[in-house]
PDB file of C-alpha atoms in Angstrom:
ATOM      1  CA  GLN A  19      53.009  41.896 118.482  1.00 93.00           C
ATOM      2  CA  VAL A  20      56.540  41.803 120.387  1.00 97.00           C
ATOM      3  CA  HIS A  21      59.115  44.487 119.892  1.00 98.00           C
ATOM      4  CA  LEU A  22      62.586  44.616 121.495  1.00 98.00           C
ATOM      5  CA  GLN A  23      64.455  47.985 121.676  1.00 98.00           C
ATOM      6  CA  GLU A  24      68.404  47.714 122.803  1.00 98.00           C
ATOM      7  CA  SER A  25      69.512  50.768 124.497  1.00 98.00           C
ATOM      8  CA  GLY A  26      73.018  52.002 125.957  1.00 96.00           C
ATOM      9  CA  PRO A  27      76.295  54.253 125.663  1.00 97.00           C
ATOM     10  CA  GLY A  28      77.543  54.157 121.981  1.00 96.00           C
ATOM     11  CA  LEU A  29      81.409  54.867 123.826  1.00 98.00           C
ATOM     12  CA  VAL A  30      82.940  52.970 125.922  1.00 98.00           C
ATOM     13  CA  LYS A  31      86.516  53.383 127.320  1.00 98.00           C
ATOM     14  CA  PRO A  32      89.096  50.237 127.299  1.00 98.00           C
ATOM     15  CA  SER A  33      89.288  48.049 130.229  1.00 98.00           C
ATOM     16  CA  GLU A  34      85.313  49.499 131.393  1.00 98.00           C
ATOM     17  CA  THR A  35      82.088  47.971 131.142  1.00 98.00           C
ATOM     18  CA  LEU A  36      79.981  47.580 128.924  1.00 98.00           C
ATOM     19  CA  SER A  37      75.841  47.761 130.043  1.00 98.00           C
ATOM     20  CA  LEU A  38      73.122  47.645 127.400  1.00 98.00           C
ATOM     21  CA  THR A  39      69.393  47.123 128.284  1.00 98.00           C
ATOM     22  CA  CYS A  40      66.788  45.518 125.779  1.00 98.00           C
ATOM     23  CA  THR A  41      63.451  47.167 126.588  1.00 98.00           C
ATOM     24  CA  VAL A  42      60.566  44.406 125.640  1.00 97.00           C
ATOM     25  CA  SER A  43      57.278  45.588 124.661  1.00 96.00           C
ATOM     26  CA  GLY A  44      53.560  43.917 123.932  1.00 95.00           C
ATOM     27  CA  GLY A  45      54.648  40.241 125.425  1.00 92.00           C
ATOM     28  CA  SER A  46      56.050  38.731 128.497  1.00 91.00           C
ATOM     29  CA  VAL A  47      59.748  37.956 129.303  1.00 94.00           C
ATOM     30  CA  SER A  48      58.357  35.905 131.601  1.00 94.00           C
ATOM     31  CA  SER A  49      56.965  33.331 129.155  1.00 92.00           C
ATOM     32  CA  ASP A  50      57.993  29.664 129.799  1.00 94.00           C
ATOM     33  CA  ASN A  51      58.355  29.438 125.818  1.00 95.00           C
ATOM     34  CA  PHE A  52      61.426  31.757 125.248  1.00 97.00           C
ATOM     35  CA  TYR A  53      64.864  32.476 125.908  1.00 97.00           C
ATOM     36  CA  TRP A  54      66.046  36.362 125.887  1.00 98.00           C
ATOM     37  CA  SER A  55      69.162  36.575 123.965  1.00 98.00           C
ATOM     38  CA  TRP A  56      71.815  38.502 122.570  1.00 98.00           C
ATOM     39  CA  MET A  57      74.341  39.116 119.688  1.00 98.00           C
ATOM     40  CA  ARG A  58      77.093  40.993 118.603  1.00 98.00           C
ATOM     41  CA  GLN A  59      78.060  41.708 114.948  1.00 98.00           C
ATOM     42  CA  PRO A  60      81.555  43.331 114.805  1.00 98.00           C
ATOM     43  CA  PRO A  61      81.482  45.839 111.728  1.00 97.00           C
ATOM     44  CA  GLY A  62      81.844  43.862 108.569  1.00 96.00           C
ATOM     45  CA  LYS A  63      81.968  40.409 110.113  1.00 97.00           C
ATOM     46  CA  GLY A  64      79.647  38.404 110.753  1.00 97.00           C
ATOM     47  CA  LEU A  65      77.401  37.557 113.945  1.00 98.00           C
ATOM     48  CA  GLU A  66      78.759  35.933 117.539  1.00 97.00           C
ATOM     49  CA  TRP A  67      76.202  34.555 119.893  1.00 97.00           C
ATOM     50  CA  ILE A  68      76.256  36.198 123.488  1.00 98.00           C
ATOM     51  CA  GLY A  69      74.414  33.975 125.498  1.00 97.00           C
ATOM     52  CA  TYR A  70      70.674  33.963 126.690  1.00 97.00           C
ATOM     53  CA  ILE A  71      68.647  34.069 130.447  1.00 97.00           C
ATOM     54  CA  TYR A  72      65.527  32.525 130.940  1.00 96.00           C
ATOM     55  CA  TYR A  73      62.658  34.450 133.313  1.00 95.00           C
ATOM     56  CA  SER A  74      64.170  31.529 135.967  1.00 95.00           C
ATOM     57  CA  GLY A  75      67.375  33.657 135.486  1.00 95.00           C
ATOM     58  CA  SER A  76      69.195  31.162 134.280  1.00 96.00           C
ATOM     59  CA  THR A  77      71.800  31.608 131.895  1.00 97.00           C
ATOM     60  CA  ASN A  78      73.868  30.256 129.191  1.00 96.00           C
ATOM     61  CA  TYR A  79      77.580  31.999 127.929  1.00 97.00           C
ATOM     62  CA  ASN A  80      79.515  31.556 124.751  1.00 96.00           C
ATOM     63  CA  PRO A  81      82.588  30.431 126.089  1.00 95.00           C
ATOM     64  CA  SER A  82      84.886  32.729 124.577  1.00 95.00           C
ATOM     65  CA  LEU A  83      82.797  35.622 126.504  1.00 97.00           C
ATOM     66  CA  LYS A  84      81.652  33.823 129.938  1.00 96.00           C
ATOM     67  CA  SER A  85      84.691  35.795 131.884  1.00 97.00           C
ATOM     68  CA  ARG A  86      83.294  38.541 131.529  1.00 98.00           C
ATOM     69  CA  VAL A  87      79.613  38.353 130.445  1.00 98.00           C
ATOM     70  CA  THR A  88      76.369  38.536 132.580  1.00 98.00           C
ATOM     71  CA  ILE A  89      73.345  38.955 131.332  1.00 98.00           C
ATOM     72  CA  SER A  90      70.177  39.913 134.119  1.00 98.00           C
ATOM     73  CA  LEU A  91      66.639  40.088 134.183  1.00 97.00           C
ATOM     74  CA  ASP A  92      64.271  42.734 135.171  1.00 96.00           C
ATOM     75  CA  THR A  93      60.558  41.176 135.137  1.00 94.00           C
ATOM     76  CA  SER A  94      59.119  44.038 136.580  1.00 94.00           C
ATOM     77  CA  LYS A  95      60.761  46.653 133.996  1.00 96.00           C
ATOM     78  CA  SER A  96      60.067  44.190 130.776  1.00 96.00           C
ATOM     79  CA  GLN A  97      64.131  44.465 130.337  1.00 97.00           C
ATOM     80  CA  VAL A  98      66.959  42.039 129.978  1.00 98.00           C
ATOM     81  CA  SER A  99      70.554  43.506 130.644  1.00 98.00           C
ATOM     82  CA  LEU A 100      74.229  42.528 129.223  1.00 98.00           C
ATOM     83  CA  LYS A 101      77.240  43.264 131.000  1.00 98.00           C
ATOM     84  CA  LEU A 102      80.860  43.206 129.606  1.00 98.00           C
ATOM     85  CA  SER A 103      83.845  43.724 131.367  1.00 98.00           C
ATOM     86  CA  SER A 104      87.541  44.349 130.583  1.00 98.00           C
ATOM     87  CA  VAL A 105      86.359  45.514 127.158  1.00 98.00           C
ATOM     88  CA  THR A 106      88.606  46.356 123.996  1.00 98.00           C
ATOM     89  CA  ALA A 107      88.859  47.644 120.940  1.00 98.00           C
ATOM     90  CA  ALA A 108      87.849  43.903 119.780  1.00 98.00           C
ATOM     91  CA  ASP A 109      84.793  44.225 121.265  1.00 98.00           C
ATOM     92  CA  THR A 110      83.669  47.192 119.114  1.00 98.00           C
ATOM     93  CA  ALA A 111      80.348  45.918 117.673  1.00 98.00           C
ATOM     94  CA  VAL A 112      76.532  46.419 117.040  1.00 98.00           C
ATOM     95  CA  TYR A 113      75.028  44.682 119.876  1.00 98.00           C
ATOM     96  CA  TYR A 114      71.252  42.474 119.096  1.00 98.00           C
ATOM     97  CA  CYS A 115      68.836  41.331 121.676  1.00 98.00           C
ATOM     98  CA  ALA A 116      66.250  39.005 120.295  1.00 98.00           C
ATOM     99  CA  ARG A 117      63.562  36.522 121.421  1.00 98.00           C
ATOM    100  CA  GLU A 118      64.403  32.674 121.221  1.00 97.00           C
ATOM    101  CA  LYS A 119      62.305  30.471 120.881  1.00 96.00           C
ATOM    102  CA  ARG A 120      62.946  27.657 124.074  1.00 94.00           C
ATOM    103  CA  TRP A 121      62.211  24.201 122.005  1.00 92.00           C
ATOM    104  CA  SER A 122      64.193  25.273 118.726  1.00 95.00           C
ATOM    105  CA  TYR A 123      66.535  27.462 119.547  1.00 95.00           C
ATOM    106  CA  ALA A 124      65.811  30.151 116.914  1.00 97.00           C
ATOM    107  CA  LEU A 125      65.877  33.679 117.520  1.00 98.00           C
ATOM    108  CA  ASP A 126      62.436  34.989 115.962  1.00 97.00           C
ATOM    109  CA  ILE A 127      62.152  38.863 116.999  1.00 98.00           C
ATOM    110  CA  TRP A 128      65.222  41.152 116.722  1.00 98.00           C
ATOM    111  CA  GLY A 129      65.902  44.420 118.297  1.00 98.00           C
ATOM    112  CA  GLN A 130      66.906  46.446 115.980  1.00 98.00           C
ATOM    113  CA  GLY A 131      70.576  46.376 117.191  1.00 98.00           C
ATOM    114  CA  THR A 132      72.734  49.621 119.098  1.00 98.00           C
ATOM    115  CA  MET A 133      76.263  49.798 118.053  1.00 98.00           C
ATOM    116  CA  VAL A 134      79.255  50.514 120.888  1.00 98.00           C
ATOM    117  CA  THR A 135      82.234  51.290 119.836  1.00 98.00           C
ATOM    118  CA  VAL A 136      85.427  50.865 122.330  1.00 98.00           C
ATOM    119  CA  SER A 137      87.410  53.979 122.375  1.00 97.00           C
ATOM    120  CA  SER A 138      89.631  56.240 124.251  1.00 96.00           C
TER     121      SER A 138
ATOM    122  CA  GLN B  20      83.277  26.313 119.405  1.00 66.00           C
ATOM    123  CA  SER B  21      84.154  26.920 115.961  1.00 81.00           C
ATOM    124  CA  ALA B  22      82.307  28.688 113.667  1.00 90.00           C
ATOM    125  CA  LEU B  23      80.239  26.682 111.203  1.00 97.00           C
ATOM    126  CA  THR B  24      81.351  26.666 107.407  1.00 98.00           C
ATOM    127  CA  GLN B  25      79.548  28.843 105.076  1.00 98.00           C
ATOM    128  CA  PRO B  26      80.702  29.714 101.099  1.00 98.00           C
ATOM    129  CA  ALA B  27      81.417  34.143 101.554  1.00 98.00           C
ATOM    130  CA  SER B  28      79.619  34.371  98.416  1.00 98.00           C
ATOM    131  CA  VAL B  29      76.850  32.714  95.874  1.00 98.00           C
ATOM    132  CA  SER B  30      75.060  34.441  92.912  1.00 98.00           C
ATOM    133  CA  GLY B  31      72.603  33.523  90.821  1.00 98.00           C
ATOM    134  CA  SER B  32      69.942  35.198  88.081  1.00 97.00           C
ATOM    135  CA  PRO B  33      66.423  36.452  88.656  1.00 98.00           C
ATOM    136  CA  GLY B  34      63.851  33.364  88.340  1.00 98.00           C
ATOM    137  CA  GLN B  35      67.103  30.591  89.438  1.00 98.00           C
ATOM    138  CA  SER B  36      67.739  28.135  92.311  1.00 98.00           C
ATOM    139  CA  ILE B  37      70.333  28.878  94.743  1.00 98.00           C
ATOM    140  CA  THR B  38      72.117  26.769  97.220  1.00 98.00           C
ATOM    141  CA  ILE B  39      73.690  27.921 100.344  1.00 98.00           C
ATOM    142  CA  SER B  40      75.062  25.509 102.121  1.00 98.00           C
ATOM    143  CA  CYS B  41      76.246  25.487 106.323  1.00 98.00           C
ATOM    144  CA  THR B  42      78.531  22.881 107.421  1.00 98.00           C
ATOM    145  CA  GLY B  43      79.390  21.957 110.974  1.00 97.00           C
ATOM    146  CA  THR B  44      80.184  19.016 112.873  1.00 96.00           C
ATOM    147  CA  SER B  45      78.562  15.718 114.668  1.00 95.00           C
ATOM    148  CA  THR B  46      78.449  17.657 117.587  1.00 95.00           C
ATOM    149  CA  ASP B  47      75.942  20.403 116.356  1.00 96.00           C
ATOM    150  CA  ILE B  48      74.230  19.982 112.558  1.00 97.00           C
ATOM    151  CA  GLY B  49      75.264  16.417 112.941  1.00 97.00           C
ATOM    152  CA  VAL B  50      73.131  15.369 116.180  1.00 96.00           C
ATOM    153  CA  TYR B  51      70.693  18.199 116.362  1.00 97.00           C
ATOM    154  CA  ASN B  52      67.288  19.718 114.185  1.00 97.00           C
ATOM    155  CA  PHE B  53      67.799  23.452 115.447  1.00 97.00           C
ATOM    156  CA  VAL B  54      69.234  24.620 112.551  1.00 98.00           C
ATOM    157  CA  SER B  55      68.045  27.991 111.500  1.00 98.00           C
ATOM    158  CA  TRP B  56      68.825  30.571 109.223  1.00 98.00           C
ATOM    159  CA  TYR B  57      68.784  34.056 109.169  1.00 98.00           C
ATOM    160  CA  GLN B  58      69.013  36.765 106.229  1.00 98.00           C
ATOM    161  CA  GLN B  59      69.559  39.972 106.894  1.00 98.00           C
ATOM    162  CA  HIS B  60      69.939  43.081 104.690  1.00 98.00           C
ATOM    163  CA  PRO B  61      72.253  46.229 105.140  1.00 97.00           C
ATOM    164  CA  GLY B  62      72.174  48.132 108.143  1.00 97.00           C
ATOM    165  CA  LYS B  63      69.257  45.818 109.088  1.00 98.00           C
ATOM    166  CA  ALA B  64      68.277  43.280 111.878  1.00 98.00           C
ATOM    167  CA  PRO B  65      68.465  39.409 110.761  1.00 98.00           C
ATOM    168  CA  LYS B  66      65.180  38.001 110.247  1.00 98.00           C
ATOM    169  CA  LEU B  67      64.183  34.502 110.751  1.00 98.00           C
ATOM    170  CA  MET B  68      63.785  32.568 107.442  1.00 98.00           C
ATOM    171  CA  ILE B  69      64.070  28.541 108.496  1.00 98.00           C
ATOM    172  CA  TYR B  70      64.092  26.998 112.171  1.00 98.00           C
ATOM    173  CA  ASP B  71      64.665  23.443 112.719  1.00 98.00           C
ATOM    174  CA  VAL B  72      66.158  22.689 109.831  1.00 98.00           C
ATOM    175  CA  SER B  73      63.063  22.867 107.619  1.00 98.00           C
ATOM    176  CA  ASN B  74      60.478  24.552 109.341  1.00 98.00           C
ATOM    177  CA  ARG B  75      59.195  28.577 107.969  1.00 98.00           C
ATOM    178  CA  PRO B  76      57.808  31.092 110.366  1.00 97.00           C
ATOM    179  CA  SER B  77      53.944  32.664 109.604  1.00 96.00           C
ATOM    180  CA  GLY B  78      54.976  35.272 106.987  1.00 97.00           C
ATOM    181  CA  VAL B  79      57.672  33.502 105.332  1.00 98.00           C
ATOM    182  CA  SER B  80      58.643  33.063 101.241  1.00 98.00           C
ATOM    183  CA  THR B  81      57.715  29.773 100.610  1.00 98.00           C
ATOM    184  CA  ARG B  82      60.373  30.567  97.914  1.00 98.00           C
ATOM    185  CA  PHE B  83      62.554  29.674 100.923  1.00 98.00           C
ATOM    186  CA  SER B  84      63.327  26.059 102.212  1.00 98.00           C
ATOM    187  CA  GLY B  85      66.027  24.026 104.276  1.00 98.00           C
ATOM    188  CA  SER B  86      67.131  20.778 104.722  1.00 98.00           C
ATOM    189  CA  LYS B  87      70.589  18.905 106.165  1.00 98.00           C
ATOM    190  CA  SER B  88      72.051  15.585 105.708  1.00 98.00           C
ATOM    191  CA  GLY B  89      75.038  14.718 107.654  1.00 97.00           C
ATOM    192  CA  ASN B  90      77.003  18.085 109.095  1.00 97.00           C
ATOM    193  CA  THR B  91      75.671  20.018 106.639  1.00 98.00           C
ATOM    194  CA  ALA B  92      72.210  21.732 105.829  1.00 98.00           C
ATOM    195  CA  SER B  93      71.145  23.686 102.991  1.00 98.00           C
ATOM    196  CA  LEU B  94      69.315  26.861 102.344  1.00 98.00           C
ATOM    197  CA  THR B  95      67.457  26.640  98.863  1.00 98.00           C
ATOM    198  CA  ILE B  96      65.814  30.363  97.235  1.00 98.00           C
ATOM    199  CA  SER B  97      63.462  29.358  94.290  1.00 98.00           C
ATOM    200  CA  GLY B  98      62.322  31.826  91.779  1.00 98.00           C
ATOM    201  CA  LEU B  99      65.178  34.483  92.905  1.00 98.00           C
ATOM    202  CA  GLN B 100      64.098  37.618  93.183  1.00 98.00           C
ATOM    203  CA  ALA B 101      66.107  40.787  93.558  1.00 98.00           C
ATOM    204  CA  GLU B 102      64.846  41.560  96.976  1.00 98.00           C
ATOM    205  CA  ASP B 103      66.235  38.098  98.097  1.00 98.00           C
ATOM    206  CA  GLU B 104      70.253  40.085  97.604  1.00 98.00           C
ATOM    207  CA  ALA B 105      71.389  40.149 101.001  1.00 98.00           C
ATOM    208  CA  ASP B 106      73.680  38.037 103.630  1.00 98.00           C
ATOM    209  CA  TYR B 107      72.517  34.530 105.282  1.00 98.00           C
ATOM    210  CA  TYR B 108      73.440  32.995 108.534  1.00 98.00           C
ATOM    211  CA  CYS B 109      73.018  29.608 109.534  1.00 98.00           C
ATOM    212  CA  SER B 110      72.946  28.845 113.105  1.00 98.00           C
ATOM    213  CA  SER B 111      72.964  25.877 114.950  1.00 98.00           C
ATOM    214  CA  PHE B 112      72.786  24.998 119.167  1.00 96.00           C
ATOM    215  CA  THR B 113      75.370  22.520 119.497  1.00 95.00           C
ATOM    216  CA  SER B 114      77.102  19.497 122.543  1.00 93.00           C
ATOM    217  CA  ASP B 115      78.174  21.682 124.204  1.00 90.00           C
ATOM    218  CA  ILE B 116      74.532  23.571 125.261  1.00 89.00           C
ATOM    219  CA  THR B 117      75.545  27.309 123.147  1.00 92.00           C
ATOM    220  CA  GLU B 118      75.381  28.069 119.476  1.00 93.00           C
ATOM    221  CA  VAL B 119      77.099  28.575 116.919  1.00 96.00           C
ATOM    222  CA  PHE B 120      76.597  31.100 113.839  1.00 98.00           C
ATOM    223  CA  GLY B 121      78.335  29.766 109.906  1.00 98.00           C
ATOM    224  CA  GLY B 122      80.800  32.886 109.510  1.00 97.00           C
ATOM    225  CA  GLY B 123      77.705  34.260 106.419  1.00 98.00           C
ATOM    226  CA  THR B 124      77.290  34.412 102.454  1.00 98.00           C
ATOM    227  CA  LYS B 125      76.303  37.788 100.479  1.00 98.00           C
ATOM    228  CA  LEU B 126      73.912  36.501  97.867  1.00 98.00           C
ATOM    229  CA  THR B 127      74.648  38.572  94.721  1.00 98.00           C
ATOM    230  CA  VAL B 128      70.984  38.615  92.749  1.00 98.00           C
ATOM    231  CA  LEU B 129      72.860  39.015  88.701  1.00 95.00           C
TER     232      LEU B 129
END
């Protein structure tokens, strides 16, 4: 059974870089059938797609965040990382990683999510 | 990349059927069958309920069904149960090679 677990600081200062890691267990991040994706959800609001990475290293990002986002993959550690630079209070949210079916763009397995607050 | 449009809330009594709509454009729902639906209970991660417009993942109740007409996708829940009370989100692939979610619909079981 594939399991995803997000980890990282729960508090980030404005203008700094948010860094999160998603550890995948029970499955391979090198499968060509899946993307590895990040989403976020501000408190009391809806979901926002951030982007995804393929095992080859190719990425695709939300245009509204593209200038600040980097998603990377460490296959040796089965980890997917998210970096979001120059954060503001508007970036305060629960951040989720998920496995995405390549031919359906459906997020079939999600991590539990991790809350990140941007505040000085 | 505008969010897909969903009603803010819907409600129904146990045993009834409800439908949640998700309206996009000719650059997302209108041209792709990559529409998914997610259920989210408070404090929990979303759960995939429907993918590719109308396919159910293994383990999802047959009471959940999906469809699409033009630029609008729909999720129907039949035989409403108390446990169905949750937020529901649609998503679609877009012609920009990106993905977009709907604003979410709160389902209340009366």
